[in-house]
Short mmCIF file of C-alpha atoms and ligand atoms in Angstrom, two decimals:
data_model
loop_
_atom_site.label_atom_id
_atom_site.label_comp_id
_atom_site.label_asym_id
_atom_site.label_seq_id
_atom_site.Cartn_x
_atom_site.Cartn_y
_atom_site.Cartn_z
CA UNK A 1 -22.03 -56.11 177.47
CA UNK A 2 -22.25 -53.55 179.99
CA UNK A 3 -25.44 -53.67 181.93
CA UNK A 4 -27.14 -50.47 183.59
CA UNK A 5 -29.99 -51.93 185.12
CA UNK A 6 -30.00 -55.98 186.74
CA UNK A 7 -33.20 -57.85 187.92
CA UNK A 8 -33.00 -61.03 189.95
CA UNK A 9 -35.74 -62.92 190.71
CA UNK A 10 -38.17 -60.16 190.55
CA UNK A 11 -42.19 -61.14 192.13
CA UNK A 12 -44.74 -58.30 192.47
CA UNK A 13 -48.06 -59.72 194.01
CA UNK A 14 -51.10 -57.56 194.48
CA UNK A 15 -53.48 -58.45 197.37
CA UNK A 16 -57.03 -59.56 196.21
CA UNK A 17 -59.81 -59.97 198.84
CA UNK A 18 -62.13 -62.78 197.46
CA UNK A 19 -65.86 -62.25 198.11
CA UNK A 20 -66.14 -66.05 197.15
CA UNK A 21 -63.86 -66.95 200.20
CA UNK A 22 -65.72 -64.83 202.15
CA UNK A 23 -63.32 -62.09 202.57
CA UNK A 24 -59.84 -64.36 202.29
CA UNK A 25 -57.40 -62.33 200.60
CA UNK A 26 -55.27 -64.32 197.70
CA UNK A 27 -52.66 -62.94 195.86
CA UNK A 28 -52.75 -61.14 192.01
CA UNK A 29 -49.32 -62.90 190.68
CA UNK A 30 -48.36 -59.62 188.55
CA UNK A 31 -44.92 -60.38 188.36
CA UNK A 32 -43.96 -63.62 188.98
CA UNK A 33 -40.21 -64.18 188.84
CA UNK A 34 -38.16 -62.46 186.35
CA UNK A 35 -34.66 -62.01 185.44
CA UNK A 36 -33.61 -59.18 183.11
CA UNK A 37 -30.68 -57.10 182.02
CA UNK A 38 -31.39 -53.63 180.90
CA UNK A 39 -27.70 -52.82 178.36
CA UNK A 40 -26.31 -49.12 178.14
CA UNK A 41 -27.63 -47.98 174.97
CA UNK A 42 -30.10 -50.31 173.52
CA UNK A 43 -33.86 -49.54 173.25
CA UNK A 44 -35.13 -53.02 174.93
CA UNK A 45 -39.06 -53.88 174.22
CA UNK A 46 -41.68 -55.70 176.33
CA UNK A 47 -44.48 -57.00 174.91
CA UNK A 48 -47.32 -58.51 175.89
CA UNK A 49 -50.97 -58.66 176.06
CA UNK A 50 -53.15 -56.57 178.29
CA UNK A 51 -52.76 -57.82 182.18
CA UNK A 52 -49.26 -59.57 181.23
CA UNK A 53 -47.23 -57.56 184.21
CA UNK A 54 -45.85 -54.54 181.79
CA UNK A 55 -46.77 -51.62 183.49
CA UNK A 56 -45.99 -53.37 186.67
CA UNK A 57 -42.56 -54.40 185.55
CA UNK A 58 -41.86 -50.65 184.25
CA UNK A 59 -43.11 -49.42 187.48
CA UNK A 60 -40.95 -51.28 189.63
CA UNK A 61 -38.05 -50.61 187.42
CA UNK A 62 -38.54 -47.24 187.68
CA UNK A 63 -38.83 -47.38 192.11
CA UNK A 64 -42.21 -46.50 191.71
CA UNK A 65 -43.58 -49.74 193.44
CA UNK A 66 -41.46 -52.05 196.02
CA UNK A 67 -40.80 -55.66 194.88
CA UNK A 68 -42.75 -58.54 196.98
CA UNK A 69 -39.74 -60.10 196.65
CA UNK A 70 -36.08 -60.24 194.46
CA UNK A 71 -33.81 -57.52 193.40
CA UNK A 72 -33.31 -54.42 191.28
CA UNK A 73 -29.92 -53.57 190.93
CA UNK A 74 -28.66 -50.18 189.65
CA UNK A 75 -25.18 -50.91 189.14
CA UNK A 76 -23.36 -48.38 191.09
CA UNK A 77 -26.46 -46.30 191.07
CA UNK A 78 -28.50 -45.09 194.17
CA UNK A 79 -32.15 -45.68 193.08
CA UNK A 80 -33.70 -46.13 189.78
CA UNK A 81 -35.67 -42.80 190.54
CA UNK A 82 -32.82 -40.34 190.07
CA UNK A 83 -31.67 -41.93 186.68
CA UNK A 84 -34.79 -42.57 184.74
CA UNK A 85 -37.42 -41.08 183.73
CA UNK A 86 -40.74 -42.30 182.53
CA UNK A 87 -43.67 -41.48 179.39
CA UNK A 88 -47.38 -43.10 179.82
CA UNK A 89 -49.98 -43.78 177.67
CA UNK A 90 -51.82 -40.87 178.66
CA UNK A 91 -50.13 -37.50 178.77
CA UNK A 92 -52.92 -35.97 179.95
CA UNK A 93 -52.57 -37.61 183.71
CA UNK A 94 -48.93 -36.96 183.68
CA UNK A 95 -48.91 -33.53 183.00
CA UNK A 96 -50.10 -31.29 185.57
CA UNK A 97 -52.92 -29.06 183.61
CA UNK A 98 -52.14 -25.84 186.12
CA UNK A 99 -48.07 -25.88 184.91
CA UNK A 100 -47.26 -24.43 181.54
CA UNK A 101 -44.42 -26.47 179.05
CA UNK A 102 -41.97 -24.46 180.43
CA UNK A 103 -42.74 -25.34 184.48
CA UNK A 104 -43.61 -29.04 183.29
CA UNK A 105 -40.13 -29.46 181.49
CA UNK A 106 -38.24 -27.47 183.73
CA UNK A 107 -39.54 -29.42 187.07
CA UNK A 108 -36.83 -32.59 186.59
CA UNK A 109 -34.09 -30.22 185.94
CA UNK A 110 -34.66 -28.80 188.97
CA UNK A 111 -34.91 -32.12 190.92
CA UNK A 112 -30.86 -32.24 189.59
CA UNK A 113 -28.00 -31.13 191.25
CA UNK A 114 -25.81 -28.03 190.16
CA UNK A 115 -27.69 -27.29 187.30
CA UNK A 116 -27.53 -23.89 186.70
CA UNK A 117 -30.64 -21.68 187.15
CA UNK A 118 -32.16 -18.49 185.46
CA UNK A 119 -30.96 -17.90 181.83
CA UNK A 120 -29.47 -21.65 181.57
CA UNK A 121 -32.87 -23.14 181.91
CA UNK A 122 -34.51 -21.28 179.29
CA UNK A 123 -32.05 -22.15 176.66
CA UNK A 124 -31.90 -25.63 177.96
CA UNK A 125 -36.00 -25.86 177.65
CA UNK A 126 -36.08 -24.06 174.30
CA UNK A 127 -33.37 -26.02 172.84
CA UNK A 128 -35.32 -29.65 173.93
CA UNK A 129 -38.62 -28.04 173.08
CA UNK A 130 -37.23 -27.47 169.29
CA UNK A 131 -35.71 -31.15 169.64
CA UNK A 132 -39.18 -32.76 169.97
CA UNK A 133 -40.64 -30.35 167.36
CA UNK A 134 -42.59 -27.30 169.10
CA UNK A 135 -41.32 -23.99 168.92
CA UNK A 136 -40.72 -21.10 171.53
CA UNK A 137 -44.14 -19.45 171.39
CA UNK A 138 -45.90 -22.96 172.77
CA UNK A 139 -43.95 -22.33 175.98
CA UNK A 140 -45.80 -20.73 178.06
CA UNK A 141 -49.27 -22.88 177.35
CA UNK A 142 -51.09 -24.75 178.75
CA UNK A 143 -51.50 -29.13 178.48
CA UNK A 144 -54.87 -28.71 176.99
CA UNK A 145 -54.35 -26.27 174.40
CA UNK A 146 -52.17 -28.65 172.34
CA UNK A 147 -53.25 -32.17 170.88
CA UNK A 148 -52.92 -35.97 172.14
CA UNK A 149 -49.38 -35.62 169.84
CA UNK A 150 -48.03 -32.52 170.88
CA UNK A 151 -49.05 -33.40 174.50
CA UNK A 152 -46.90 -36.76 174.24
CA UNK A 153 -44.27 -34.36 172.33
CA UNK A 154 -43.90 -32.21 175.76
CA UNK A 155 -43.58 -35.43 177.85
CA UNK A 156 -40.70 -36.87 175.56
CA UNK A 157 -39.38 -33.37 176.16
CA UNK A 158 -39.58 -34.02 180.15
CA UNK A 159 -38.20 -37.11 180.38
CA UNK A 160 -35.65 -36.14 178.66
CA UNK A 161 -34.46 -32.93 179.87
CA UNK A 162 -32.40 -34.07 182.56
CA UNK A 163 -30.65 -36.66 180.64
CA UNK A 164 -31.46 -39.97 182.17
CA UNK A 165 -29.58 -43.25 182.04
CA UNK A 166 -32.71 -44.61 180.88
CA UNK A 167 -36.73 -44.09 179.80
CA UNK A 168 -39.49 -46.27 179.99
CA UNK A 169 -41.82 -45.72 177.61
CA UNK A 170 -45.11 -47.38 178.69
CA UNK A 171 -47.81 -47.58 175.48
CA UNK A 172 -46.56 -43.76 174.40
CA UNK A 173 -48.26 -43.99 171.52
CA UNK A 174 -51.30 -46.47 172.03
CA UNK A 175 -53.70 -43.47 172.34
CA UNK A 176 -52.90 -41.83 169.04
CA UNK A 177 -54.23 -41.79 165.50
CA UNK A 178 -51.87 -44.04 163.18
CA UNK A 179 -50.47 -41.27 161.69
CA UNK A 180 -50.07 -39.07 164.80
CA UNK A 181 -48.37 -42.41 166.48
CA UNK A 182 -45.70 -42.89 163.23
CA UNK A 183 -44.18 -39.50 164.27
CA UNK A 184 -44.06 -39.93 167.59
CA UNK A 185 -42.25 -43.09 166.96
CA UNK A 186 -40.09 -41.61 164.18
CA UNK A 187 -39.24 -38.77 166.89
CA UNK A 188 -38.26 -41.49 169.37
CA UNK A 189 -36.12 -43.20 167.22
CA UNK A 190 -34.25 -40.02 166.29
CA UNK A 191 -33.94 -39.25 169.73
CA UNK A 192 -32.58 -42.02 170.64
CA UNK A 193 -29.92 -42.43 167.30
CA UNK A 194 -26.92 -44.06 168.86
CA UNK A 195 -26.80 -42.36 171.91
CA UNK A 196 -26.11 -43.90 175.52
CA UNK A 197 -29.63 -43.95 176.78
CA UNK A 198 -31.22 -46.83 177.58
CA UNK A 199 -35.02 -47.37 176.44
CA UNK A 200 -37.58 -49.72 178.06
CA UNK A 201 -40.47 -49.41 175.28
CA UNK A 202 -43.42 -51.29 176.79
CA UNK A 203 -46.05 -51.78 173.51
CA UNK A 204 -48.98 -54.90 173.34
CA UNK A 205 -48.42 -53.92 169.85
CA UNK A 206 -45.34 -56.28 168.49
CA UNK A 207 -44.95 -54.35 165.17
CA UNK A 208 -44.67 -50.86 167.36
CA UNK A 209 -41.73 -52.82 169.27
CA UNK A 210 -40.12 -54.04 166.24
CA UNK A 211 -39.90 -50.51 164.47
CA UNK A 212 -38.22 -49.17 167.55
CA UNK A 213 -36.40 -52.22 169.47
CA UNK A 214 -32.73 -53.28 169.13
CA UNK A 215 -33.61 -56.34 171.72
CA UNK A 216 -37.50 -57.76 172.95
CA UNK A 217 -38.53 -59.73 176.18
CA UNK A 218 -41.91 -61.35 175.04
CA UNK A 219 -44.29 -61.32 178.69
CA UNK A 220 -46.66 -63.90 179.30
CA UNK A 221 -48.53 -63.48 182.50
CA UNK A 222 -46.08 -62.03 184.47
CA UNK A 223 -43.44 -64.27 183.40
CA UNK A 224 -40.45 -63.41 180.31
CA UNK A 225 -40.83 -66.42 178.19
CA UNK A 226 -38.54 -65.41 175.65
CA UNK A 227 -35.97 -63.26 174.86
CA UNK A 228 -34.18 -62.24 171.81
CA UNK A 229 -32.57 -59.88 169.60
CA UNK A 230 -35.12 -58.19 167.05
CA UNK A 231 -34.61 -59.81 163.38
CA UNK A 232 -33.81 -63.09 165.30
CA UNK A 233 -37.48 -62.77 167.45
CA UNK A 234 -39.36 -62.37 163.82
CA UNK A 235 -37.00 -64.76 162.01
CA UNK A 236 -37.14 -67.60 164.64
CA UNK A 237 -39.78 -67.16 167.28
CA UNK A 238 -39.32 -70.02 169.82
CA UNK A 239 -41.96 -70.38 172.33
CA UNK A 240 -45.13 -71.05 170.80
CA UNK A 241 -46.64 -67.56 172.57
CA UNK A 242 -44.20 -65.49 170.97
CA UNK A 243 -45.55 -67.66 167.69
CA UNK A 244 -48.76 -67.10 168.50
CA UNK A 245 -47.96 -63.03 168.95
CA UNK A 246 -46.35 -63.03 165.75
CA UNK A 247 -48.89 -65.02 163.54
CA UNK A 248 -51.53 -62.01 164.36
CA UNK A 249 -52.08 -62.25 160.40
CA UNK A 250 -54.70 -64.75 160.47
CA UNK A 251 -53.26 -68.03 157.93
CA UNK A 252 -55.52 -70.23 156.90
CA UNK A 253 -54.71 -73.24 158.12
CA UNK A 254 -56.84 -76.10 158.78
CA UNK A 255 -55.21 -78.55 161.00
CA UNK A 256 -53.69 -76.00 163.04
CA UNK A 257 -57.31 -74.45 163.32
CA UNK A 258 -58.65 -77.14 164.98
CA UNK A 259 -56.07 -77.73 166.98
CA UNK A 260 -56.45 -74.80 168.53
CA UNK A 261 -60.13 -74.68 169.36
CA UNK A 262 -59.81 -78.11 170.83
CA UNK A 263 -56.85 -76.45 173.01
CA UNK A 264 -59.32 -73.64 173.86
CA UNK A 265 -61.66 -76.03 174.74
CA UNK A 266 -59.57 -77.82 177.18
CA UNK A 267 -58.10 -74.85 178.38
CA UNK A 268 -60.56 -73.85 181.16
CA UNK A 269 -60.43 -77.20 182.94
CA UNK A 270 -56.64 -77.08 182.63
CA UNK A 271 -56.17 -73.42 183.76
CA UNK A 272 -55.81 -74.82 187.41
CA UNK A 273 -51.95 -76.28 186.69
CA UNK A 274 -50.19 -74.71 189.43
CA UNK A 275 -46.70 -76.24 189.48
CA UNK A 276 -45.74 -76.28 185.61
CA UNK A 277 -45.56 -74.11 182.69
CA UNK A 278 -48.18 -71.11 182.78
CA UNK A 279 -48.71 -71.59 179.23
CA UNK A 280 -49.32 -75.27 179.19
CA UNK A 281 -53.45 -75.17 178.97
CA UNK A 282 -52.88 -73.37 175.28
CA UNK A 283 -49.71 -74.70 174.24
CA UNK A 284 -49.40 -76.83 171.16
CA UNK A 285 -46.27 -78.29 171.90
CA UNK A 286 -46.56 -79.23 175.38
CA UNK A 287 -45.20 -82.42 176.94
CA UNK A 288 -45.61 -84.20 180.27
CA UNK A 289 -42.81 -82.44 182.27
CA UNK A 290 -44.41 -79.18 181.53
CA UNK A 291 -47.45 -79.87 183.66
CA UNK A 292 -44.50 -80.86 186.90
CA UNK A 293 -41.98 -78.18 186.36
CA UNK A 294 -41.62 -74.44 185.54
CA UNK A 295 -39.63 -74.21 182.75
CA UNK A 296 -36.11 -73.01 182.94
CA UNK A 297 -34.08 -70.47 181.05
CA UNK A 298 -32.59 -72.38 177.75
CA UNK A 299 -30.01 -70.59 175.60
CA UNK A 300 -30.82 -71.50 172.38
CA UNK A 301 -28.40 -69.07 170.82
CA UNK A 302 -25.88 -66.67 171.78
CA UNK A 303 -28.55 -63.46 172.86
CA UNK A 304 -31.94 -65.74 172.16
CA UNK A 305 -33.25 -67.26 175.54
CA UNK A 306 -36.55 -68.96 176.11
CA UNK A 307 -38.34 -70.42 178.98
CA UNK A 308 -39.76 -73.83 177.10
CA UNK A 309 -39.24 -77.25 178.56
CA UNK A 310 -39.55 -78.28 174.53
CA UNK A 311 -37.65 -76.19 172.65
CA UNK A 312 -34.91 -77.37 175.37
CA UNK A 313 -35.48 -81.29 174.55
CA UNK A 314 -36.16 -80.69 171.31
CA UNK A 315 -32.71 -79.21 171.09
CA UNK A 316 -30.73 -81.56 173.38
N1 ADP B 1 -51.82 -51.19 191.76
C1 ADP B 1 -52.38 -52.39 191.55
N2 ADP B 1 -53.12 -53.00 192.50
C2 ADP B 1 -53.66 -54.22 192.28
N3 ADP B 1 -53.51 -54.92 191.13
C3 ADP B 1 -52.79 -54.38 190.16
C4 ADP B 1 -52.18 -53.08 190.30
N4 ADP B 1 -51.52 -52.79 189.15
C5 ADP B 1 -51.71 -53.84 188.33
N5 ADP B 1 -52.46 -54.80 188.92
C6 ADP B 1 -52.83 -56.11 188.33
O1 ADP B 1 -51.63 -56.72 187.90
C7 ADP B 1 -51.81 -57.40 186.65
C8 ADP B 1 -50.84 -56.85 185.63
O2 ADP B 1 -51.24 -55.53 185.31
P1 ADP B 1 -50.36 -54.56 184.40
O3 ADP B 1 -48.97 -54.54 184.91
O4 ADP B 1 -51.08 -53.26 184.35
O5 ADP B 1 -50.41 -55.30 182.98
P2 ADP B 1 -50.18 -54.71 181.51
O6 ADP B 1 -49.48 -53.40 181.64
O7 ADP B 1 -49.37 -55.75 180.80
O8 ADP B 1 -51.55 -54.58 180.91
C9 ADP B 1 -53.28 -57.20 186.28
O9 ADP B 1 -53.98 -58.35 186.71
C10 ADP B 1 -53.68 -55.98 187.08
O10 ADP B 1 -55.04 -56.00 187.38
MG1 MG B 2 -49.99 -51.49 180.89
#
């Protein structure tokens, strides 16, 4: 596999003064230690829950924040800035409301060398304007005269106009209407067809990630715990929190039931495990080594990793 993007031992921490300590600072783990391979061509999806590290991860991925530690490597490439590009949540804080489409989409084409100016960016910008669905006359408006889907529409058509190695997408269509987010996700999958671009699709929304995901990294406070092709993820989750993620459809299931509320109960008085798994206060399947030591990465197949001292003994 050829690899565009290689992360090593990647740690973001945040600073967090503590009133409680009177005024000590401790530190917001955010990202705490990841490895990850980003492939030429393959639309890879994180998910998580809210607070899991996502938008951190994307961000650093992207240059836009400075690891506290480990490495980001571009292969061959000088920063991650001048071969991505990036689409939020919220279009509306990305998009400057003074610029019309035409100054918003042409602004990254202008950041690249020897493109050509004048007539060449107009037909450039008309022809990706078309591509993401709005026509000529939009082009000179304004971000709030269109909608929360035609504003995501022009910042598809930004990121990308200057045809990036790769986009993160981070929640692009968590603001939307259902309906409204099914095109935008239709679009993005068109877009994307088999070309050479690279996507980082960053969802909390696992079914989002499997419509549009070739591979998935499943985050669990600021740690990958598994990771997997797509069919293989839904097929034959691993670690229980990517089982947990998956069984969102509530099943009626009595033992397990209680099983979980006593784990929930015990959970807040086991929250303080420092040196083991950071999912051992809910985990079902936990053993005794969990509480001691991280868990490593375990192959379990060819592609399908997983960071779970069981699934590795079970499997031994
Ligand atoms: N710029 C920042 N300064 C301080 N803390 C931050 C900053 N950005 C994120 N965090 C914290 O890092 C953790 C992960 O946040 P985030 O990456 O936004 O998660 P997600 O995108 O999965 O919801 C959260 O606890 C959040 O409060
Ligand atoms: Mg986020």
């Amino acid at each position: 596999m050829d690899s565009i993007v290689s992360i090593r031992g990647l740690k973001k921490y945040f600073p967090v003064k503590s009133e409680a300590l009177f005024g000590k600072t401790t530190w917001n783990k955010a990202i705490d230690g990841i490895d990850l391979e980003i492939q030429r061509g393959e639309a890879l999806g994180v998910v998580g829950e809210s607070g899991s590290g996502k938008t951190t991860l994307g961000k650093l991925i992207l240059g836009l924040h400075a690891p506290t530690e480990g490495t980001i490597d571009y292969r061959g490439h000088d920063t991650g800035r001048m071969q991505s590009s990036v689409v939020f949540q919220d279009p509306f804080s990305s998009l400057n409301p003074r610029q019309t489409v035409f100054d918003i989409v042409k602004e990254p084409l202008e950041s690249v060398r020897g493109t050509r100016r004048g007539q060449g960016f107009r037909q450039t910008i008309l022809d990706i304007l078309n591509l993401v669905g709005l026509s000529e006359e939009q082009m000179f408006r304004y971000p709030h005269e269109f909608s929360g889907g035609q504003r995501q529409r022009i910042a598809i058509a930004r990121a990308i106009v200057a045809k990036p190695l790769f986009i993160v997408f981070d929640e692009p269509t968590s603001g939307l209407d259902v309906s409204v987010q099914a095109q935008i996700l239709n679009l993005l999958k068109e877009l994307k067809g088999n070309s050479d671009l690279s996507y980082v699709f960053i969802s909390h929304n696992i079914g989002v990630v499997k419509y549009i995901c070739s591979r998935i990294a499943v985050m669990y406070r600021g740690k990958i715990v598994e990771t997997s092709g797509n069919q293989e993820l839904f097929d034959n989750p691993l670690h229980p929190y990517s089982q947990h993620l998956l069984s969102a459809v509530p099943v009626i299931d009595e033992t397990r039931m209680s099983k979980i509320i006593e784990f929930e109960a015990k959970a807040a008085d086991e929250a303080a495990v420092s040196n083991g798994c950071i999912y051992y206060s809910k985990c079902p399947i936990r053993r005794d080594i969990c509480r001691e030591k991280p868990p490593q990465r375990f192959d379990a197949t060819e592609g399908h990793s997983v960071y779970c001292w069981a699934r590795e003994l079970d499997q031994r």
